[in-house]
Coordinates of C-alpha atoms in Angstrom, one line a residue:
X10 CA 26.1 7.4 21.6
X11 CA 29.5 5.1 21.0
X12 CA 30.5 5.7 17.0
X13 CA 32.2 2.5 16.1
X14 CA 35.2 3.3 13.6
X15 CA 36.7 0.3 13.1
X16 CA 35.7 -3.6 13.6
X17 CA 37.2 -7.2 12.7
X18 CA 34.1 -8.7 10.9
X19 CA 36.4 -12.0 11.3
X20 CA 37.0 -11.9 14.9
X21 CA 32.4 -12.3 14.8
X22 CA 32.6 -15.9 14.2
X23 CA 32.7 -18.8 17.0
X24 CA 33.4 -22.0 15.7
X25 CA 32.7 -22.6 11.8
X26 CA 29.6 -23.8 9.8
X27 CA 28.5 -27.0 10.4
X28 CA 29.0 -30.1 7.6
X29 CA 25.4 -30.2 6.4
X30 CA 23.1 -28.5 4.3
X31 CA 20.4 -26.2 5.2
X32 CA 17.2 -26.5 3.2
X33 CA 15.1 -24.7 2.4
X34 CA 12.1 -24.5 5.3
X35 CA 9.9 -24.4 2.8
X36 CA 10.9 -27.9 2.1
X37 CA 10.7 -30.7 5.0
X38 CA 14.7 -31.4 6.3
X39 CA 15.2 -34.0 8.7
X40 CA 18.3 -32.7 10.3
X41 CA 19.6 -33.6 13.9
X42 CA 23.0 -33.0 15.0
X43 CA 23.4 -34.2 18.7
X44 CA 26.2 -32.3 20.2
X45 CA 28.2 -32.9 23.4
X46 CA 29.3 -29.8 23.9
X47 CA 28.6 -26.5 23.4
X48 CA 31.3 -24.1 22.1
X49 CA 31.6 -20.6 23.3
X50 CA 34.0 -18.1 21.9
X51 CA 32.9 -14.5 23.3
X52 CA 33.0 -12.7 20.2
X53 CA 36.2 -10.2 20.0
X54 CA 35.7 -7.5 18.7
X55 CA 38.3 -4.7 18.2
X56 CA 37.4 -1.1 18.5
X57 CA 39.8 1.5 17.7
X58 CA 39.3 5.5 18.2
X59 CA 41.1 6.8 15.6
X60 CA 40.0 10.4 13.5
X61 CA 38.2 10.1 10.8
X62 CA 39.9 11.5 7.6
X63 CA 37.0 12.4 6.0
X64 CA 33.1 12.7 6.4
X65 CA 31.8 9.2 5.6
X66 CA 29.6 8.6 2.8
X67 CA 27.0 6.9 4.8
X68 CA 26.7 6.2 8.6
X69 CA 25.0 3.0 9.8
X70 CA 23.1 2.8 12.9
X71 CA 22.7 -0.5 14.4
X72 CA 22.4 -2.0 17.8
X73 CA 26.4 -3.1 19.5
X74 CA 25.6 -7.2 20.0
X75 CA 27.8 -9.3 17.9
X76 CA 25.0 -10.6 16.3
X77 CA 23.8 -6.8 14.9
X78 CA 27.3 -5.8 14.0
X79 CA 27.4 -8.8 12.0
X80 CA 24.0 -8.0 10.6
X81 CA 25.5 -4.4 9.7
X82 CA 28.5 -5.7 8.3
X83 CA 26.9 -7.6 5.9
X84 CA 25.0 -4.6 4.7
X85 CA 27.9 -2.7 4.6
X86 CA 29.7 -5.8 2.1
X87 CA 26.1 -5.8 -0.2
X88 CA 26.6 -1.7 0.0
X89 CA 30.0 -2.3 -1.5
X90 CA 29.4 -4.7 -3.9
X91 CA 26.9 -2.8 -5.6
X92 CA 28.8 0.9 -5.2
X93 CA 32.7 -0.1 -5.3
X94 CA 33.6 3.5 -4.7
X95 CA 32.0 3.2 -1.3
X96 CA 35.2 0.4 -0.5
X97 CA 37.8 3.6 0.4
X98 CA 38.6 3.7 3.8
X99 CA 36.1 6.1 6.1
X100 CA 33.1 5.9 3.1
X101 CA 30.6 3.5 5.4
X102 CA 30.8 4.1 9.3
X103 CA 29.3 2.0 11.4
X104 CA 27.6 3.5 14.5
X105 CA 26.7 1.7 17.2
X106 CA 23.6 3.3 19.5
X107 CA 22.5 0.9 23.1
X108 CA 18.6 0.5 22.9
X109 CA 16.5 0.5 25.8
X110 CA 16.4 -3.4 25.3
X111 CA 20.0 -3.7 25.7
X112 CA 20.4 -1.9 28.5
X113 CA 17.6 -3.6 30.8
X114 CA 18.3 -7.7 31.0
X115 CA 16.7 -8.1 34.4
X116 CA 13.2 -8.1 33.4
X117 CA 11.3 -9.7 30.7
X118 CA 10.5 -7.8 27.6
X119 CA 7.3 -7.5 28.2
X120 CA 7.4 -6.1 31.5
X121 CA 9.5 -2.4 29.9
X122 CA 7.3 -1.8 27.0
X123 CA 7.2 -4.6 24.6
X124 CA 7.2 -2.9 20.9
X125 CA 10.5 -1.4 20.2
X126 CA 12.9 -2.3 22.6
X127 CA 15.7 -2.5 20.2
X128 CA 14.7 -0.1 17.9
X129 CA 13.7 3.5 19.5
X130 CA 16.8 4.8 19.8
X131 CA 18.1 4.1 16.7
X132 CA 15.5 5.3 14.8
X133 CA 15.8 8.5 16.7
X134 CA 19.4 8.9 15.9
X135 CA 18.0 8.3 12.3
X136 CA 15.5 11.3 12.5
X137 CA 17.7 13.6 13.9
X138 CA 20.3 13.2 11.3
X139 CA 22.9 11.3 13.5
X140 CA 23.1 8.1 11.1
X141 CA 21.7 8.2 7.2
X142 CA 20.6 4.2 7.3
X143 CA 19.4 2.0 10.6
X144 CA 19.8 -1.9 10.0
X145 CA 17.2 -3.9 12.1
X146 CA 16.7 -7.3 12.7
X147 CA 13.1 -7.2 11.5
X148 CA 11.3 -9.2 14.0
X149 CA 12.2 -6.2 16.4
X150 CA 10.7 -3.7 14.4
X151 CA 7.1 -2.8 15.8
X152 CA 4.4 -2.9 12.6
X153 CA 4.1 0.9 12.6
X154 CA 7.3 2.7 11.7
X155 CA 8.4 6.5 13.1
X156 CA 7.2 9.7 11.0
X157 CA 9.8 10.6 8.6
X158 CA 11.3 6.9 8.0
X159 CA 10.9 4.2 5.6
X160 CA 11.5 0.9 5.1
X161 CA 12.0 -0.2 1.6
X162 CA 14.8 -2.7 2.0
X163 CA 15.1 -6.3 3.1
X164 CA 18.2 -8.2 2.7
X165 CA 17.7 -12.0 1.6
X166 CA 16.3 -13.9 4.4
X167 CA 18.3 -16.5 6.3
X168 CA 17.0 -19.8 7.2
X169 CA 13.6 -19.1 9.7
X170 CA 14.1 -22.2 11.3
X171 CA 14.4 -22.4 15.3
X172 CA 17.8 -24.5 16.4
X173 CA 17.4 -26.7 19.5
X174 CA 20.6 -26.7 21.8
X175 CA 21.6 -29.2 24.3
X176 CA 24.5 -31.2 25.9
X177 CA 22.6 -33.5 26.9
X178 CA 19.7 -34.4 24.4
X179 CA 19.5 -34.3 20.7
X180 CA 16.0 -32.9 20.0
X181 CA 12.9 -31.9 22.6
X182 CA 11.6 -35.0 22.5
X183 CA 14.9 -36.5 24.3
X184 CA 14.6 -34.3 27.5
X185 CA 13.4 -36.4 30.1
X186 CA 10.1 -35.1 31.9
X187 CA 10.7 -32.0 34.3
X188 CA 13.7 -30.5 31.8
X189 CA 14.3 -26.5 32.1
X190 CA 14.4 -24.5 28.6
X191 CA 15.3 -21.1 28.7
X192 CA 13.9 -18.7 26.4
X193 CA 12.3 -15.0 26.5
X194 CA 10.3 -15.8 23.6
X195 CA 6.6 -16.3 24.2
X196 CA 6.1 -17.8 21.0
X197 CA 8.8 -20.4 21.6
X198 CA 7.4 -21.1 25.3
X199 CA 4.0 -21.8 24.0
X200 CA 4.3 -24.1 20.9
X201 CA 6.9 -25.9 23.7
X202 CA 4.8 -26.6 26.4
X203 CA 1.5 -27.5 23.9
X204 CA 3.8 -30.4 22.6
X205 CA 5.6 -31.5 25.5
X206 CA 3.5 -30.2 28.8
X207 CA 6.0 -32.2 31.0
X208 CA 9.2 -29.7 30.3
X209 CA 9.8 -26.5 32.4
X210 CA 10.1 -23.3 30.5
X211 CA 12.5 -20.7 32.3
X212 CA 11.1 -17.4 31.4
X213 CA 13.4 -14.3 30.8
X214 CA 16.7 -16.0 29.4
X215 CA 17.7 -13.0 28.3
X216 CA 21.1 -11.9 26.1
X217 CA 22.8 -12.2 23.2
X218 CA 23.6 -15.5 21.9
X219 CA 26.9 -15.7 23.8
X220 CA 25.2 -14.8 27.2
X221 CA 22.9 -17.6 26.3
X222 CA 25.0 -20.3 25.7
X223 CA 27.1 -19.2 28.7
X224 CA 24.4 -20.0 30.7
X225 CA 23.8 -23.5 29.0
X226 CA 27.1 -24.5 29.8
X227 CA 26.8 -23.4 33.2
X228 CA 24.2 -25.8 33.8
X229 CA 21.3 -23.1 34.5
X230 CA 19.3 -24.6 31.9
X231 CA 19.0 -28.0 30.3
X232 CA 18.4 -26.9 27.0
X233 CA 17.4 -23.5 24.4
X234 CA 16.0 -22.8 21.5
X235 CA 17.8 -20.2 19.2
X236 CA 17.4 -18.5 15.7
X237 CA 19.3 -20.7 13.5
X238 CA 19.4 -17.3 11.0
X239 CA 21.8 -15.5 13.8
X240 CA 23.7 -18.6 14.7
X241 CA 24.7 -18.9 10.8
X242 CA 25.5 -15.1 10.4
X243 CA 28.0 -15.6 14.0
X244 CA 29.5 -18.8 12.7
X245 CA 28.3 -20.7 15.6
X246 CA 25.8 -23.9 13.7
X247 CA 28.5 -25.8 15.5
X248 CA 26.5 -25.8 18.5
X249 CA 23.0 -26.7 16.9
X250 CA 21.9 -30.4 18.1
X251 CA 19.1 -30.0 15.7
X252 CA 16.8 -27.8 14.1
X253 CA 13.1 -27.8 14.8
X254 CA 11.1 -28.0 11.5
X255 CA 8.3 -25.0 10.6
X256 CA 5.5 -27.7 11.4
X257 CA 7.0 -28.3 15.3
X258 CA 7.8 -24.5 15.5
X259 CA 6.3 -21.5 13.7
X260 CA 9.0 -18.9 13.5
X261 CA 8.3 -15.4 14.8
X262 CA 6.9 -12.9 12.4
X263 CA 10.2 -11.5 10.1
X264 CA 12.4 -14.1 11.7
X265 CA 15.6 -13.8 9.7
X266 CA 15.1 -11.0 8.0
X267 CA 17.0 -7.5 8.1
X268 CA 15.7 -4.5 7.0
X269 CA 17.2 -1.4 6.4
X270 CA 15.5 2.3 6.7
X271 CA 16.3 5.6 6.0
X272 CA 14.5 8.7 6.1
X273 CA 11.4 9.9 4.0
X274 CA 13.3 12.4 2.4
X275 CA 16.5 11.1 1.7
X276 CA 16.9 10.5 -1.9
X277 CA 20.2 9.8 -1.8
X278 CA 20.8 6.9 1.1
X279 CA 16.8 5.3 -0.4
X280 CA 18.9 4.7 -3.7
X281 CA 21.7 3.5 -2.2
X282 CA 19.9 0.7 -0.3
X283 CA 17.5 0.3 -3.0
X284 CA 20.3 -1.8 -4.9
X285 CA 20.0 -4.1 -2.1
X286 CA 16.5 -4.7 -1.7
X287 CA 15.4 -8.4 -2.2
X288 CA 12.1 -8.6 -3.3
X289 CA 10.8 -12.0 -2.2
X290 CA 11.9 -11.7 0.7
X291 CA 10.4 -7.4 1.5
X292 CA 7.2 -9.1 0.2
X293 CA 7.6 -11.8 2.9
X294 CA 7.3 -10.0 5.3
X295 CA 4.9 -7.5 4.2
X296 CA 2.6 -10.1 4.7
X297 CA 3.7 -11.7 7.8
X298 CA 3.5 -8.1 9.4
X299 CA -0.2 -7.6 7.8
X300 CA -0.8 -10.7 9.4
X301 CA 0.9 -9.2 12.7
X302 CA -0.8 -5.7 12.6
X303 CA -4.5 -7.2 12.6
X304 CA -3.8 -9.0 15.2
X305 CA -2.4 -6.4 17.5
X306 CA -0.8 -8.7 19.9
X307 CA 1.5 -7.2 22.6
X308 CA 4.2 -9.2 23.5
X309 CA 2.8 -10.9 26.4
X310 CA 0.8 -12.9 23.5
X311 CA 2.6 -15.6 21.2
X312 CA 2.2 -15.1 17.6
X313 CA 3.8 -16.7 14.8
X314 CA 3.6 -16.3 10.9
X315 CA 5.4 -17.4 8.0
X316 CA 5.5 -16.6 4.2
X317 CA 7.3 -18.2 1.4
X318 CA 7.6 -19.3 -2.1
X319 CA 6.6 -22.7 -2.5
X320 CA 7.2 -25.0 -5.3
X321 CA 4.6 -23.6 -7.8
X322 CA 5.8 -20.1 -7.1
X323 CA 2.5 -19.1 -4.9
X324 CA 2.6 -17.8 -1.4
X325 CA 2.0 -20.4 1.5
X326 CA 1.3 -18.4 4.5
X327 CA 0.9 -20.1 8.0
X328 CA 0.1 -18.8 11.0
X329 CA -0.8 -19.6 14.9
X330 CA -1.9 -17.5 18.3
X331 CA -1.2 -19.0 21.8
X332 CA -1.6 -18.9 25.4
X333 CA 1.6 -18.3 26.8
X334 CA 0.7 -21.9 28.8
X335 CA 0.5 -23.7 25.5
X336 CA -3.0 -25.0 26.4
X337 CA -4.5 -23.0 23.5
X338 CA -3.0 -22.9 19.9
X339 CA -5.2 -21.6 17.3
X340 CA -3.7 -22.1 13.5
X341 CA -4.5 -21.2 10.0
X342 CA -2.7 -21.3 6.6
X343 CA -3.8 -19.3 3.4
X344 CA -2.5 -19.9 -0.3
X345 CA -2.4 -17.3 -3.1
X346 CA -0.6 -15.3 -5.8
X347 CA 3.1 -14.3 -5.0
X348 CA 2.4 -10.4 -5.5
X349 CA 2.2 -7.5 -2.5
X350 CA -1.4 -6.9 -2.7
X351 CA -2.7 -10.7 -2.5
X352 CA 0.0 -11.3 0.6
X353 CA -1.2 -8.4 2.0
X354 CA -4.7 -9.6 1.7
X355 CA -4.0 -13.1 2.7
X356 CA -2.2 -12.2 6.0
X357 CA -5.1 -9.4 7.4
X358 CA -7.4 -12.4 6.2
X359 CA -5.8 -14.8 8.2
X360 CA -5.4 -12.5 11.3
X361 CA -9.1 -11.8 10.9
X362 CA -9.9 -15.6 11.4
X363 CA -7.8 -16.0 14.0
X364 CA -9.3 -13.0 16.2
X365 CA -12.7 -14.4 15.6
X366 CA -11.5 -18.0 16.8
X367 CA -9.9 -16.5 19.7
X368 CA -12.7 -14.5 21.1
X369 CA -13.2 -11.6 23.4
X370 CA -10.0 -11.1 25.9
X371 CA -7.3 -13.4 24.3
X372 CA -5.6 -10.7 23.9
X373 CA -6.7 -8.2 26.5
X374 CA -3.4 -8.6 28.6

């Protein structure tokens, strides 16, 4: 295990945020940036060995990628804001643990084990008393969660919203027929290739966001789809040619959303990132994962679910199962009160309907 002492949370960012607003996805945005270009700064980022002074307050497990350092930094600001004494030097280190997800790019997800890729090890560095909080992106996090951890903290969600990049073509409907998008998301391939059956889908595009766009520029693929929530946390909109609304694609279950555990018996570290729980959003996602754990789906099947606030302050839940080939999308929505037991109802409702729609063996494999 690599402890990471010391990181530039400036040196994360690629390019700066683009000249637009963001709505809500909640709220219909037309929004299409075409972009000639794509900009690629590999993110710097300086590690230093030097002793620690003193024992630190709280240790942060999180995956190395730019994208989850960033996502750790952030916590670590929110921990600071709320506890100012935890701003002197050594109080919050950030450890950085490789997952079994990290280390193996060569083969699709599915293919080593599906449910938490980028989350076993650090939870077990949790349980043994290595780090006192793990910060997750919470669409990797499997719906059942290790003995001795909780979950009681979600950081406000970012935008769910997928963003569609290009050099060549300003939305999915531009690429001419017989186009190659690379993804390793089921759930994108599938809502893809049910709208635009002409386009090639390049399975196992694996990496972090750099890797990605490396490729792009590289001329492997014509075009991706990324989460617009980790291309605003890395700075990097600049490269969005447009941004896929919730109706054209569902977001994955948690898209967007961090979460932050400790262990069951940890008074202490559950206060501390109690301050920072956002409710709307941990009830979110309670729902979306009910919605997920009825189903059961492995990762060889797409699933996609969203929850939000609308307008009148009720929950508008919407979800969808595929074949991976697109031929086959199965939706349903639900409505109701804005409180955890009515989500929770609403998304095992909605899972329910959608495993008796589906059948027998949808989701055998």
């Amino acid at each position: 295990m690599e402890k990471f002492v010391t990181l530039n949370a400036s040196n994360l960012s690629s390019g700066s945020l683009l000249p637009i607003g963001f709505s809500s996805p909640c709220r219909k945005s037309a929004v299409s940036v075409q972009r000639r270009r794509v900009h690629v700064t590999r993110a710097s980022i300086a590690v230093e060995q030097q002793a620690q002074t003193k024992v630190a307050v709280i240790r942060v497990g999180t995956r190395g990628s730019p994208l989850a350092l960033a996502q750790a930094y952030e916590t670590r600001a929110k921990l600071i804001a709320s506890y100012p004494d935890l701003a002197e030097e050594g109080a919050i280190e950030i450890v950085i643990i490789k997952t079994t997800g990290d280390k193996i790019l060569s083969q699709p997800l599915a293919d080593i084990g599906g449910k938490g890729l980028f989350t076993k090890e650090i939870d077990e560095a949790l349980i043994n008393g290595d780090i006192d909080i793990a910060v997750h992106s919470m669409k990797d996090v499997p719906t059942y969660l290790p003995e001795k951890t909780i979950l009681p903290c979600n950081l406000p969600r970012e935008d769910v919203r997928d963003a569609f990049i290009s050099l060549t073509a300003g939305s999915l409907a531009e690429l001419p027929s017989g186009s190659t998008i690379g993804t390793a998301s089921l759930r994108r391939k599938s809502q893809i290739l049910h709208r635009y059956p002409s386009l090639n889908v390049l399975e196992n595009f694996r990496g972090n966001v750099q890797t990605r766009l490396k490729k792009l520029n590289e001329g492997v693929v014509q075009a991706t789809l990324l989460a617009l929530a980790g291309l605003k946390r890395l700075n990097m909109t600049e490269n969005v040619s447009s941004i896929l609304s919730i109706e054209d694609m569902l977001p994955a279950v948690a898209q967007g959303a961090i979460g932050i555990a400790c262990r069951n018996d940890d008074e202490t570290m559950a206060n501390y990132i109690a301050a920072l729980n956002h409710e709307e959003t941990r009830l979110a996602i309670v729902c979306e994962r009910a919605f997920l754990t009825t189903l059961d789906g492995s990762c060889r099947t797409p699933i996609a679910g969203y929850a939000c606030r609308g307008e009148d302050g009720d929950c508008i839940f919407k979800g969808l199962v595929a074949s991976p080939d697109g031929t086959r999308v199965i939706e349903t929505s639900r409505k109701g009160p804005y409180t955890s037991e009515d989500m929770i109802r609403m998304g095992e409702d909605a899972g329910q309907e959608l495993l008796s729609k589906a059948g027998p063996g949808f989701f055998g494999n």
